[in-house]
mmCIF file of C-alpha atoms in Angstrom:
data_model
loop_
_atom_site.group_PDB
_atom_site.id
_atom_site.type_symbol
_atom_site.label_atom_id
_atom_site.label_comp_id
_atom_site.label_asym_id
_atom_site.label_seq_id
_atom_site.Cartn_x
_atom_site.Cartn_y
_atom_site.Cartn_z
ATOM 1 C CA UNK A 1 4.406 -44.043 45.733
ATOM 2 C CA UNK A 2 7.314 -41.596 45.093
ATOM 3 C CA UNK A 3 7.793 -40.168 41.728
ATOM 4 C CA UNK A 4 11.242 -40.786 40.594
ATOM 5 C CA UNK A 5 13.342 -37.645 39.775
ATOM 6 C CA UNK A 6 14.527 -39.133 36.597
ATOM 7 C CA UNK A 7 11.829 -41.674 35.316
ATOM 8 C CA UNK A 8 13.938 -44.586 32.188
ATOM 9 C CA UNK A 9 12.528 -44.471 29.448
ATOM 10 C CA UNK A 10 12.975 -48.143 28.061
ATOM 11 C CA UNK A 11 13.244 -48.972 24.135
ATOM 12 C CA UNK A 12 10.346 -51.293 22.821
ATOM 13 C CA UNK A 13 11.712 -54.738 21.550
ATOM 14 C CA UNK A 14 10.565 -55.237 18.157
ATOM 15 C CA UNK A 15 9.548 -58.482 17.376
ATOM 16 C CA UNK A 16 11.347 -59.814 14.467
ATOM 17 C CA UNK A 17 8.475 -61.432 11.684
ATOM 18 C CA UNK A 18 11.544 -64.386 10.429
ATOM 19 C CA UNK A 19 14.014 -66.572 11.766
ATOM 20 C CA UNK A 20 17.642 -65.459 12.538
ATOM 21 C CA UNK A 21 16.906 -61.360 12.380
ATOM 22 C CA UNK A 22 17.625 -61.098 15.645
ATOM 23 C CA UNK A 23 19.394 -63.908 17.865
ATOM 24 C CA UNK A 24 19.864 -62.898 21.749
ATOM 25 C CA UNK A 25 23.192 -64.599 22.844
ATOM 26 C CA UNK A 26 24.377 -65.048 26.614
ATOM 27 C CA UNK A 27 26.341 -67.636 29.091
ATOM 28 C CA UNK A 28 24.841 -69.365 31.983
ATOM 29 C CA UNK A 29 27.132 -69.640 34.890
ATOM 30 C CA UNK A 30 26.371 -73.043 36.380
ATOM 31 C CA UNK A 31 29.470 -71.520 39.363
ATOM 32 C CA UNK A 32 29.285 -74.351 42.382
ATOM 33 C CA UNK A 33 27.861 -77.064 40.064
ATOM 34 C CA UNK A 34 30.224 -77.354 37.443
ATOM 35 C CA UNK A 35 30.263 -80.967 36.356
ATOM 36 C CA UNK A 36 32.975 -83.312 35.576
ATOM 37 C CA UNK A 37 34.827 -81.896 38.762
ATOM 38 C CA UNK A 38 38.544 -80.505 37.833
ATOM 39 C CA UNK A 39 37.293 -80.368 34.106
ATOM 40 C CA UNK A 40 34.757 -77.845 35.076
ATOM 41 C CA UNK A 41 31.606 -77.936 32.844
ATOM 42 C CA UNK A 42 30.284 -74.795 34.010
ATOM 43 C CA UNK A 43 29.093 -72.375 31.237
ATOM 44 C CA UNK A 44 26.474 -72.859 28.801
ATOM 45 C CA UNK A 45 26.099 -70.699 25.831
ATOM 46 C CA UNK A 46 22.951 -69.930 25.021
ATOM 47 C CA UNK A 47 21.491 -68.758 21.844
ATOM 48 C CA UNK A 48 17.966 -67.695 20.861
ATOM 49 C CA UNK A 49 16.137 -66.923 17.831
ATOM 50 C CA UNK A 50 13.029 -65.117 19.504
ATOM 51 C CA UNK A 51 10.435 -65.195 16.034
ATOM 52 C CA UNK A 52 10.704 -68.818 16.649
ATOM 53 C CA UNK A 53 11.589 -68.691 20.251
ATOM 54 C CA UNK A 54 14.564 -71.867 19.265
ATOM 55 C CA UNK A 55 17.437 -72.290 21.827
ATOM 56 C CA UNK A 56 21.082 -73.506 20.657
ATOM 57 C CA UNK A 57 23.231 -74.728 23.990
ATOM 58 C CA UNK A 58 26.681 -75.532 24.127
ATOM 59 C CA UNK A 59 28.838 -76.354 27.255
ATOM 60 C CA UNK A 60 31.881 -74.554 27.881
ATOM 61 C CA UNK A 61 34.315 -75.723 30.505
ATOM 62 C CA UNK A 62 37.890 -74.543 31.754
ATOM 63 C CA UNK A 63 38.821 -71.417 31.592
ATOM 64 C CA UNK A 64 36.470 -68.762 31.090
ATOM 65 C CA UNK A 65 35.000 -69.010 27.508
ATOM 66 C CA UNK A 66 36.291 -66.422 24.857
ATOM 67 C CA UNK A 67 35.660 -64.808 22.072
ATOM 68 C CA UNK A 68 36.475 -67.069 19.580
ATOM 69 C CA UNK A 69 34.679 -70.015 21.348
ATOM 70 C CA UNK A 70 31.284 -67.984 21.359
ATOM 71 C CA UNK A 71 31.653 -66.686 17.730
ATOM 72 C CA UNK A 72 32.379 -70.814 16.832
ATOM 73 C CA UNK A 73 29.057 -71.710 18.727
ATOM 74 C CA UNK A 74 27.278 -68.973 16.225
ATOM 75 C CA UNK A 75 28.986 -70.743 13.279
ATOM 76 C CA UNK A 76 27.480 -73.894 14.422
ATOM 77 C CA UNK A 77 24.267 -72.972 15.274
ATOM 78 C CA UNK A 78 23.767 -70.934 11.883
ATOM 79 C CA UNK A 79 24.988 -74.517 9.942
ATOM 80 C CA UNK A 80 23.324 -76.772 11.689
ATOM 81 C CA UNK A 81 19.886 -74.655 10.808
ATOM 82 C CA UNK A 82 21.269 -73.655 7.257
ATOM 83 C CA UNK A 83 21.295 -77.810 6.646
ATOM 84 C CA UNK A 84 18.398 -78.503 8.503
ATOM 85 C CA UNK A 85 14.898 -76.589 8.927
ATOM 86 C CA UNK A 86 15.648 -73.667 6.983
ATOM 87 C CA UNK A 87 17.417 -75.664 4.239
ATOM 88 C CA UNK A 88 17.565 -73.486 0.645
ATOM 89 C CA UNK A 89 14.509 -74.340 -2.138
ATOM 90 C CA UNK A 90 14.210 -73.141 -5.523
ATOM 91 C CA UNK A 91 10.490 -73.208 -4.949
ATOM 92 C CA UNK A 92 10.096 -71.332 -1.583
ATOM 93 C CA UNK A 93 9.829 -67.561 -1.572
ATOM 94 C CA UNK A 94 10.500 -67.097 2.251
ATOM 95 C CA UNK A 95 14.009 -68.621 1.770
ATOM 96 C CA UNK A 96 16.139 -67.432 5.086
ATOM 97 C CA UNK A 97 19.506 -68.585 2.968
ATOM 98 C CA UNK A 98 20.489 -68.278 -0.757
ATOM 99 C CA UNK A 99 21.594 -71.128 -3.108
ATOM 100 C CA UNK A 100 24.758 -69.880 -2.182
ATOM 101 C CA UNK A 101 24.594 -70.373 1.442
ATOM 102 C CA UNK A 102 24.501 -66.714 2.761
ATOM 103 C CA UNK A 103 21.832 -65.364 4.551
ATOM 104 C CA UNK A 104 18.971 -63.195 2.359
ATOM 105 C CA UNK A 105 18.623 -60.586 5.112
ATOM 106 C CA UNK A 106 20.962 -59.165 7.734
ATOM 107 C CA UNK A 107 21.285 -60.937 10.997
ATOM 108 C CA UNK A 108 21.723 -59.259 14.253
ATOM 109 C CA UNK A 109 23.388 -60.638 17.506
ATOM 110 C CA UNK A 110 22.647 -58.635 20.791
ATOM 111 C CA UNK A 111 24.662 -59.589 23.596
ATOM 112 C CA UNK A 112 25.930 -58.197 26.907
ATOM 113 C CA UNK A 113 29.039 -56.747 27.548
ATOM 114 C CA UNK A 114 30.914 -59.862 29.380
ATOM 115 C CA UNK A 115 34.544 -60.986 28.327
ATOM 116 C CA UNK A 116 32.904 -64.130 26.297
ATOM 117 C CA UNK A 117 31.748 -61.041 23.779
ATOM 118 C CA UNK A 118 34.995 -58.886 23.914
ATOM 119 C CA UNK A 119 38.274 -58.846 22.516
ATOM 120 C CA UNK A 120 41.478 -56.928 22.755
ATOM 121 C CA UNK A 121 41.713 -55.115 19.534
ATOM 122 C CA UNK A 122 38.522 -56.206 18.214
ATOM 123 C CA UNK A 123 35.030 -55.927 18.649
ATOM 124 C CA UNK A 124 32.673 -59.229 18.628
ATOM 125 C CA UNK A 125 31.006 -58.267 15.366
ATOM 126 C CA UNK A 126 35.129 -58.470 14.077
ATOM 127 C CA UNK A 127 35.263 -61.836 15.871
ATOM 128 C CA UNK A 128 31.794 -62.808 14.291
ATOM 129 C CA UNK A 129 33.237 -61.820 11.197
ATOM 130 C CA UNK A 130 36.236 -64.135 10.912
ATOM 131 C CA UNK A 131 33.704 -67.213 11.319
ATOM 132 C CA UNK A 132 30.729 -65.886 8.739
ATOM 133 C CA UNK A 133 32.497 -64.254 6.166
ATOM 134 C CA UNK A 134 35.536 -64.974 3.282
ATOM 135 C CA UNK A 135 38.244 -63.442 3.936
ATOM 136 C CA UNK A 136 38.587 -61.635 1.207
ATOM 137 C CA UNK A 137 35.726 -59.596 2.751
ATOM 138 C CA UNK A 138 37.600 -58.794 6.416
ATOM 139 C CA UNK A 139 39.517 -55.738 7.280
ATOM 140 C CA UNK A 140 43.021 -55.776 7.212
ATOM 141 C CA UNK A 141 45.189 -58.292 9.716
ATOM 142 C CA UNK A 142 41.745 -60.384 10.108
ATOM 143 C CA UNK A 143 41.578 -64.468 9.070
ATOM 144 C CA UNK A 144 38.434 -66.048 8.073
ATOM 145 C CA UNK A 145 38.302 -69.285 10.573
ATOM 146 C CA UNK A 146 35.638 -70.365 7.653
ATOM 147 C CA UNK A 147 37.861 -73.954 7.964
ATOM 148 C CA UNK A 148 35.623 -75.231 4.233
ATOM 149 C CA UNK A 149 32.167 -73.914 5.355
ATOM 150 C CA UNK A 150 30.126 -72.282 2.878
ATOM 151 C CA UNK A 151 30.297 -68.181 3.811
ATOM 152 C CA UNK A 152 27.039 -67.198 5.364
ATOM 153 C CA UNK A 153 27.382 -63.525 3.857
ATOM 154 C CA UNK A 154 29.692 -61.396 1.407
ATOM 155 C CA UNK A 155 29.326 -57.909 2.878
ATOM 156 C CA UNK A 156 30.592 -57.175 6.682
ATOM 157 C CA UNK A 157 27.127 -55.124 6.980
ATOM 158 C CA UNK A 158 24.488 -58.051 6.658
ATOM 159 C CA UNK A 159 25.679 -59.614 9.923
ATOM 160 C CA UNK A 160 26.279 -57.369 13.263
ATOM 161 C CA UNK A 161 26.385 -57.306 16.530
ATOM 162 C CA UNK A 162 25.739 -54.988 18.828
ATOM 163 C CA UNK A 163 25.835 -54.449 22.932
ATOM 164 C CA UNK A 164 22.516 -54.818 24.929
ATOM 165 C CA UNK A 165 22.092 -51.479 26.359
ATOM 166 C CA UNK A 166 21.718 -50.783 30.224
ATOM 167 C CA UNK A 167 18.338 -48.948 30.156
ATOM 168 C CA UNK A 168 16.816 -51.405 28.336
ATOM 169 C CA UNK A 169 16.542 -55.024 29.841
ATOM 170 C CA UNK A 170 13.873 -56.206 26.942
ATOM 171 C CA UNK A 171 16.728 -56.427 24.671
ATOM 172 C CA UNK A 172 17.653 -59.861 26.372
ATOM 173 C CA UNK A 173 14.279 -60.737 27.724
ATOM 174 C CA UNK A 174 14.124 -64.308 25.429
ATOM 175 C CA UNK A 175 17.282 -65.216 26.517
ATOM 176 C CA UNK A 176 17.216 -64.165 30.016
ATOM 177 C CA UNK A 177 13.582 -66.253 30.299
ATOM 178 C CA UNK A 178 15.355 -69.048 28.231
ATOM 179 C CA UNK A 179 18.541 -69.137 31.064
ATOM 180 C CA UNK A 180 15.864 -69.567 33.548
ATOM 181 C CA UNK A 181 14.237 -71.879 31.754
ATOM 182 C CA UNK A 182 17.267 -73.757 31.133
ATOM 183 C CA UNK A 183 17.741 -74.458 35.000
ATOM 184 C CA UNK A 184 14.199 -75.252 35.473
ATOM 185 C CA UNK A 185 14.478 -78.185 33.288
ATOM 186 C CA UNK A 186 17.831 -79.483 34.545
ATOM 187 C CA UNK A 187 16.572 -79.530 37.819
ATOM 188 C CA UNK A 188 13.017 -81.462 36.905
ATOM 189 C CA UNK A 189 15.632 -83.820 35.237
ATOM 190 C CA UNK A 190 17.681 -84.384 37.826
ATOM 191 C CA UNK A 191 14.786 -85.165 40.169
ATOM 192 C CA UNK A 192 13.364 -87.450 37.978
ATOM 193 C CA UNK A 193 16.754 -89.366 37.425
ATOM 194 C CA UNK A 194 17.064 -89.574 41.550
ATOM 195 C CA UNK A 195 14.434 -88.326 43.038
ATOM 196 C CA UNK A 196 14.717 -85.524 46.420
ATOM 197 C CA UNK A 197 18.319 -86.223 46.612
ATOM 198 C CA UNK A 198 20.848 -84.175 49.056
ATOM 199 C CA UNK A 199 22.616 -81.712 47.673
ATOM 200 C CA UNK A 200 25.965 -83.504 48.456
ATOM 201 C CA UNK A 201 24.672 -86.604 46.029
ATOM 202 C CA UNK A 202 23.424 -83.800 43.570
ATOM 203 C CA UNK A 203 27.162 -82.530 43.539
ATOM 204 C CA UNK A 204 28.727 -86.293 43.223
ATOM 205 C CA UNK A 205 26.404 -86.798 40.667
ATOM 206 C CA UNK A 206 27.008 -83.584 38.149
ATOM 207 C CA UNK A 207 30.812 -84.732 39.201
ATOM 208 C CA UNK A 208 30.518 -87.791 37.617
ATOM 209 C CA UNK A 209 28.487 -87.423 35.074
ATOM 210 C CA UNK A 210 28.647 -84.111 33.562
ATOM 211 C CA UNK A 211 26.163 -81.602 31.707
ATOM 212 C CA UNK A 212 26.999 -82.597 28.408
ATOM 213 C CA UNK A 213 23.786 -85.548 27.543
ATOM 214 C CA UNK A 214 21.636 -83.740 30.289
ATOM 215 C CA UNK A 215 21.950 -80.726 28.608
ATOM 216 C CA UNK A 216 21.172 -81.793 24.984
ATOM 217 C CA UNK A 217 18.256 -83.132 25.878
ATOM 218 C CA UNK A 218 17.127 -80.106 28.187
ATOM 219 C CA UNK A 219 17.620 -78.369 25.441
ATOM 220 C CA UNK A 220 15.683 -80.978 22.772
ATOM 221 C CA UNK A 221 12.609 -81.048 25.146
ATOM 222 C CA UNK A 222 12.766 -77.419 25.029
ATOM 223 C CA UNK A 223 12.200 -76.842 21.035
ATOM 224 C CA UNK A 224 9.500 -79.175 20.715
ATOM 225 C CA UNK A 225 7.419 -77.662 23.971
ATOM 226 C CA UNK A 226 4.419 -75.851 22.478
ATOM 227 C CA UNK A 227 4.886 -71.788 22.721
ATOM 228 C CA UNK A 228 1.428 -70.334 23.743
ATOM 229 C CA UNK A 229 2.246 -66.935 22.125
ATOM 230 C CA UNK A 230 2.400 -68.886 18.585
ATOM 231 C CA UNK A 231 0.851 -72.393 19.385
ATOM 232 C CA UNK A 232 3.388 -73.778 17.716
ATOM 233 C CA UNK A 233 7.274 -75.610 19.180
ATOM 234 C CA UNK A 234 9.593 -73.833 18.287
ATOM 235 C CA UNK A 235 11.058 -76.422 15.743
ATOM 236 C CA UNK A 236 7.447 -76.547 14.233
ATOM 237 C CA UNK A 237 7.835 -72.479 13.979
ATOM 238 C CA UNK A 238 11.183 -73.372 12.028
ATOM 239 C CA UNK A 239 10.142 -75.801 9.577
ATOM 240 C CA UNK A 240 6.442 -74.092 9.035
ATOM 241 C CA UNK A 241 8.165 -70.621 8.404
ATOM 242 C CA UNK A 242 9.375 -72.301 5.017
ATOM 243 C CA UNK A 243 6.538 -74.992 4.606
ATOM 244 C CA UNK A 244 3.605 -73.759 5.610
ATOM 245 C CA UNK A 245 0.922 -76.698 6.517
ATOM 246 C CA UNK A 246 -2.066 -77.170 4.217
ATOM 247 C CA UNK A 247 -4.492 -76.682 7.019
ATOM 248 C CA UNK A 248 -3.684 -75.269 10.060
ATOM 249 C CA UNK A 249 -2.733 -77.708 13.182
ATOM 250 C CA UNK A 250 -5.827 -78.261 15.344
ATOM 251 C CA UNK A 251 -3.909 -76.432 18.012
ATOM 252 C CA UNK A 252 -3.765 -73.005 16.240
ATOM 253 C CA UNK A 253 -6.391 -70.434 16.280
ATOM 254 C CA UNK A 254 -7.077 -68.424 13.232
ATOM 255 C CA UNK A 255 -5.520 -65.697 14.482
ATOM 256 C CA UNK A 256 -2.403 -67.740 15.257
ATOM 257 C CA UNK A 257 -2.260 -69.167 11.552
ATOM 258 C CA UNK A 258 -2.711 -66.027 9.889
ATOM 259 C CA UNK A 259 0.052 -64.553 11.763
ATOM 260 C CA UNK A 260 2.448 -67.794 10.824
ATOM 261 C CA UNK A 261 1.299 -66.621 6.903
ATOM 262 C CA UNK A 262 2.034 -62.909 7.167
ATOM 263 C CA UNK A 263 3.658 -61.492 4.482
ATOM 264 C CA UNK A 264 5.515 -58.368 6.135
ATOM 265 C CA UNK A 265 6.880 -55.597 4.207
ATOM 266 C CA UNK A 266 10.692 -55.990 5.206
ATOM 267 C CA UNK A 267 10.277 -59.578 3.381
ATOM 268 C CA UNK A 268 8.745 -58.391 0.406
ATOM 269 C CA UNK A 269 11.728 -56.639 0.075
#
């Protein structure tokens, strides 16, 4: 084999040891196969938390998404976990949110550089911004689009975002592997709703009915399919993080259960 001239050197990933320290965001471009025909359900925003490896989905449809549509998916993905698994307790050390409803650590997005991350005039982080912080905290000319939800931080710096860089594809490898995933499933699910069907009835099919309940429970089956890195679903991973079982699941090794209980340094801080 040649030797190249000018060999990449890529950046490791580093595995984050909690839920939301990292979240991997992208769009899946369903392009021929948008459902509901003129109403065009053909992106799917994808979000995942790779300590726990938990996906968030949303379809978009229309015009292409912006912005503001993929910060507002964030927002609802950080609530809906903020009310549910990772729920605040005056008893639990490993809390993820304060009483208060912000986040005890800062949260970082990494996305790609397509338009649903950009913004004239604004960066995504400033986008992310308007929808996770008061705005009393954003710059100058900014709103919060808050709209009565509890803040998830008070300083600009414990939530940011920043662009997946070209020499190094691992920073999207959970949500790249998730997007394929995605399509797997939707296709087993199809097939078992019609069997080997043509591709014309496939098309009249999404064209009637859509992506919307096929998709929400794609994405259901997905969280509570057993991870073999962790031996654990990834909504187990989210509720254990905070309440640890008693004994470990038959299922885990002890290696497995003594990395769910690791105490790491950055959370003893």
């Amino acid at each position: 084999f040649r030797i190249p001239k000018a060999p990449r050197d890529y950046a490791p990933f580093d595995l984050p040891q909690r839920p939301l320290a990292i979240l991997q965001m992208d769009t899946l471009q369903f392009g021929d196969y948008s459902g509901k025909g003129g109403q065009k359900q053909g992106q799917v925003q994808v979000i995942v938390d790779p300590y726990t490896r938990y996906v968030w989905t949303t379809i978009r449809g229309g015009k292409p998404a912006t912005a503001a549509m993929t910060s507002n998916g964030l927002q609802t993905m950080l609530k809906e976990l903020r009310d549910g698994p990772l729920a605040y307790s005056a008893d639990n050390k490993r809390n993820v949110f304060n009483a208060d409803g912000t986040l005890t650590h800062v949260l970082r997005a990494r996305t790609d550089g397509g338009s649903e991350f950009k913004r004239t005039g604004a960066s995504f982080e400033d986008v992310v911004h308007e929808v996770t912080l008061p705005a009393s905290e954003l710059r100058d000319g900014l709103k919060s689009r808050l709209k009565g939800i509890k803040p998830f931080a008070t300083k600009a710096s414990r939530i940011q975002s920043r662009y997946n860089l070209a020499s190094a594809p691992n920073q999207a490898a959970f949500v790249e592997r998730m997007n394929s995933n995605l399509l797997q499933h939707i296709r087993q699910a199809v097939q078992a709703l019609h069997g080997t069907i043509k591709r014309s009835r496939a098309q009249s099919f999404i064209d009637e009915q859509g992506w919307v309940d096929l998709l929400r429970n794609v994405t259901a089956a997905i969280n509570d399919e057993r991870v073999s890195t962790t031996g654990l679903t990834p909504n187990e991973a989210m509720k254990f993080y905070l309440n640890p079982p008693e004994e470990a699941p038959k299922s885990l090794t002890l290696a497995q259960q003594a990395k769910l209980e690791k105490r790491t340094a950055d959370e003893d801080n």
